[in-house]
mmCIF file of C-alpha atoms in Angstrom:
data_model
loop_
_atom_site.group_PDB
_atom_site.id
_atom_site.type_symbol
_atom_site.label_atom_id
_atom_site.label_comp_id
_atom_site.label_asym_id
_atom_site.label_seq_id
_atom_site.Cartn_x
_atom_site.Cartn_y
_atom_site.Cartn_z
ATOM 1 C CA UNK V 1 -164.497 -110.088 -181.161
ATOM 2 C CA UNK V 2 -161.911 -109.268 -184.198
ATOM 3 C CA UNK V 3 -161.712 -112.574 -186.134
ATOM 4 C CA UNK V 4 -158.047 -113.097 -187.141
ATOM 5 C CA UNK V 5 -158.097 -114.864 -190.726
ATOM 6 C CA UNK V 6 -156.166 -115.868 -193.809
ATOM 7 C CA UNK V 7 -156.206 -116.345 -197.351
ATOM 8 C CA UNK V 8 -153.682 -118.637 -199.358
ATOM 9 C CA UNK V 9 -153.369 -118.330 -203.104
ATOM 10 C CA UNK V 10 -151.395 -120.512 -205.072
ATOM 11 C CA UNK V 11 -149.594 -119.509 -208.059
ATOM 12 C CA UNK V 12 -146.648 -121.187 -209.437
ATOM 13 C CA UNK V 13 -144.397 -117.906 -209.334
ATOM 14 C CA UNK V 14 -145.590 -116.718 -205.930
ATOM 15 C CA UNK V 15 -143.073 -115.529 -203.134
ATOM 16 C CA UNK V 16 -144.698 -115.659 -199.699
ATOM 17 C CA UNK V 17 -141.864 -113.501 -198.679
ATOM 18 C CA UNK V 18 -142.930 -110.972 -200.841
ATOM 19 C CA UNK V 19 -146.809 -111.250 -202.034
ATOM 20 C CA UNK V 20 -148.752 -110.796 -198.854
ATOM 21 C CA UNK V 21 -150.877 -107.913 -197.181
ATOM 22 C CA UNK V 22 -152.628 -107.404 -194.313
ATOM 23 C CA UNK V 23 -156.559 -106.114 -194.593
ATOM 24 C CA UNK V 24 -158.116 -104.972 -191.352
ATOM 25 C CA UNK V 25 -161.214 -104.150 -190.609
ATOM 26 C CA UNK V 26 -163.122 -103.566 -187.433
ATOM 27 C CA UNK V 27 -164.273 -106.945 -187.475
ATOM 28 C CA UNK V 28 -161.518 -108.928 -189.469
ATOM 29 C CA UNK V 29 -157.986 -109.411 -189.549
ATOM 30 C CA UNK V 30 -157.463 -110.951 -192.979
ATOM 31 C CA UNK V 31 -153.940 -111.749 -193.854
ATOM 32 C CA UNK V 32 -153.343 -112.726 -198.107
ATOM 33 C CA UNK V 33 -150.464 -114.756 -198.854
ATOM 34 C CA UNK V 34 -149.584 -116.643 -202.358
ATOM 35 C CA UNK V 35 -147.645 -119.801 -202.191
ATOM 36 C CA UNK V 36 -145.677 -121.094 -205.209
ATOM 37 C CA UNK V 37 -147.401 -124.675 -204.356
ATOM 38 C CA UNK V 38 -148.838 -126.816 -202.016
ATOM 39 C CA UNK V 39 -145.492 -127.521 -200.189
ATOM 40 C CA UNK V 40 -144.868 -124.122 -199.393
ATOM 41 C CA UNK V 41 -148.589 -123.340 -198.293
ATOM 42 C CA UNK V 42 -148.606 -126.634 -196.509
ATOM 43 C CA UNK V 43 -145.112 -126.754 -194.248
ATOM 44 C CA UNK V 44 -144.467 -122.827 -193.983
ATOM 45 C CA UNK V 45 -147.639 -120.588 -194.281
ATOM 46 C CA UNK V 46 -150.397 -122.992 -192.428
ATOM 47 C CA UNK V 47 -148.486 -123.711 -189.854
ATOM 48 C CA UNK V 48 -146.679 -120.185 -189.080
ATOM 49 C CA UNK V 49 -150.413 -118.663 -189.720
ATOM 50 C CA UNK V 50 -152.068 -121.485 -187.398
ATOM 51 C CA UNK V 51 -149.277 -120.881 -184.869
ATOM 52 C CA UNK V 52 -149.922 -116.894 -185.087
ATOM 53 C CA UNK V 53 -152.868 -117.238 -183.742
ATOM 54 C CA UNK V 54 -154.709 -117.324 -187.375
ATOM 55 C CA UNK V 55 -158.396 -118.995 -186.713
ATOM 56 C CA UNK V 56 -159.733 -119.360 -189.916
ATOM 57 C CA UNK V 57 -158.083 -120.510 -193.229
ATOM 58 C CA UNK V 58 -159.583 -119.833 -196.336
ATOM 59 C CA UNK V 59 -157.933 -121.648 -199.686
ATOM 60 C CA UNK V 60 -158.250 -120.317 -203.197
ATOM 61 C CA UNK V 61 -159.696 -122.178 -205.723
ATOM 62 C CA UNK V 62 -156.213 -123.492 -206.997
ATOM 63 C CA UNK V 63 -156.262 -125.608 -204.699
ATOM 64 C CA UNK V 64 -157.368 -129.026 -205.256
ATOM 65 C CA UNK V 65 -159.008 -131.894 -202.981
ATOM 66 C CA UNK V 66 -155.729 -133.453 -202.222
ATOM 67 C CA UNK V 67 -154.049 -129.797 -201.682
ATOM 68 C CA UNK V 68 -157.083 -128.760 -199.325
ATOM 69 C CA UNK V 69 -156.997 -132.289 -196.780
ATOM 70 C CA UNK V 70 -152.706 -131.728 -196.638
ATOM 71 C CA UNK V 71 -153.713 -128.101 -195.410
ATOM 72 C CA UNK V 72 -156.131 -129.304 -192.681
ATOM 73 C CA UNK V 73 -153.814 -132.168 -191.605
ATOM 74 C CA UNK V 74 -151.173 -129.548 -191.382
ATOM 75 C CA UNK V 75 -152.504 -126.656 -189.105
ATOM 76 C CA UNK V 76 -153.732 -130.088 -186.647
ATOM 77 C CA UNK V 77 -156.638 -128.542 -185.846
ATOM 78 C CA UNK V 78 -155.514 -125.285 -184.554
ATOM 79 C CA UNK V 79 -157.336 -123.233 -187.380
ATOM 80 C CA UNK V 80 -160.768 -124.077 -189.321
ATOM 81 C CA UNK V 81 -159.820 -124.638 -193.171
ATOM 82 C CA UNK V 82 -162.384 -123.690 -195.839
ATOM 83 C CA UNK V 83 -161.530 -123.210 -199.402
ATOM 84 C CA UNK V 84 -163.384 -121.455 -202.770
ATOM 85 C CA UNK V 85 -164.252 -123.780 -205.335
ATOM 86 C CA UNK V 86 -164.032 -124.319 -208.572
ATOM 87 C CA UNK V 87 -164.092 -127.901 -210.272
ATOM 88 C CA UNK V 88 -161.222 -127.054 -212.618
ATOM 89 C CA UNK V 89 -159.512 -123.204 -212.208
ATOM 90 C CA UNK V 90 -159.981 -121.250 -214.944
ATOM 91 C CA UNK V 91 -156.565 -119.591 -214.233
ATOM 92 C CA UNK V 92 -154.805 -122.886 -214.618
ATOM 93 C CA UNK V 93 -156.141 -123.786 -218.185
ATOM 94 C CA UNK V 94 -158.834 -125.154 -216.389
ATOM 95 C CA UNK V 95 -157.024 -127.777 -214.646
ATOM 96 C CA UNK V 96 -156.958 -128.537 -210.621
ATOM 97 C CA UNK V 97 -154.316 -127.681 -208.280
ATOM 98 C CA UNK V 98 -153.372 -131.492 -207.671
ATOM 99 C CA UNK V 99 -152.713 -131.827 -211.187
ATOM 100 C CA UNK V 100 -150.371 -128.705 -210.981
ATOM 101 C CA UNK V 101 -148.718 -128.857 -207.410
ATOM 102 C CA UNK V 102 -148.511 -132.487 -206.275
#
């Protein structure tokens, strides 16, 4: 079975309009989107990804404890969340997303 996933990047000058692709594979589905911050990620891309049918959610690094548990409370369950991690992102001067995106 074809495992329909997605990836959120954050990056302060991010359009989700504009900076997303589509990878597919045989055996994935894996849709990249960046968000300008945790708002955006949170109320439009989660949900319309978690909503699309989108069973897995994968976070970047940018994102921070407190951006990572408003993502799971968002998608309510309808999508697993997982993120990479970093303790402090070296493309944010080495600072975490909740510092950056509250």
């Amino acid at each position: 079975m074809k495992v329909n996933a997605a990836f959120i990047f954050v990056a302060p000058e991010a359009d989700a309009k504009i900076h997303r692709t589509v990878v597919n594979t045989p055996a994935v589905s894996l849709t990249v989107i960046g968000a300008k911050d945790y708002e955006e990620a949170e109320t439009v891309l989660s949900v319309e990804l978690a909503d699309q049918g989108v069973k897995a959610l994968e976070l970047c690094a940018g994102f921070g404890n407190e951006g990572l548990a408003r993502i799971s409370k968002a998608v309510k369950g309808k999508a697993a969340v997982g993120a990479v991690r970093f303790d402090f992102h070296p493309g944010f001067d080495f600072k975490s997303g909740d510092e950056l995106f509250k």
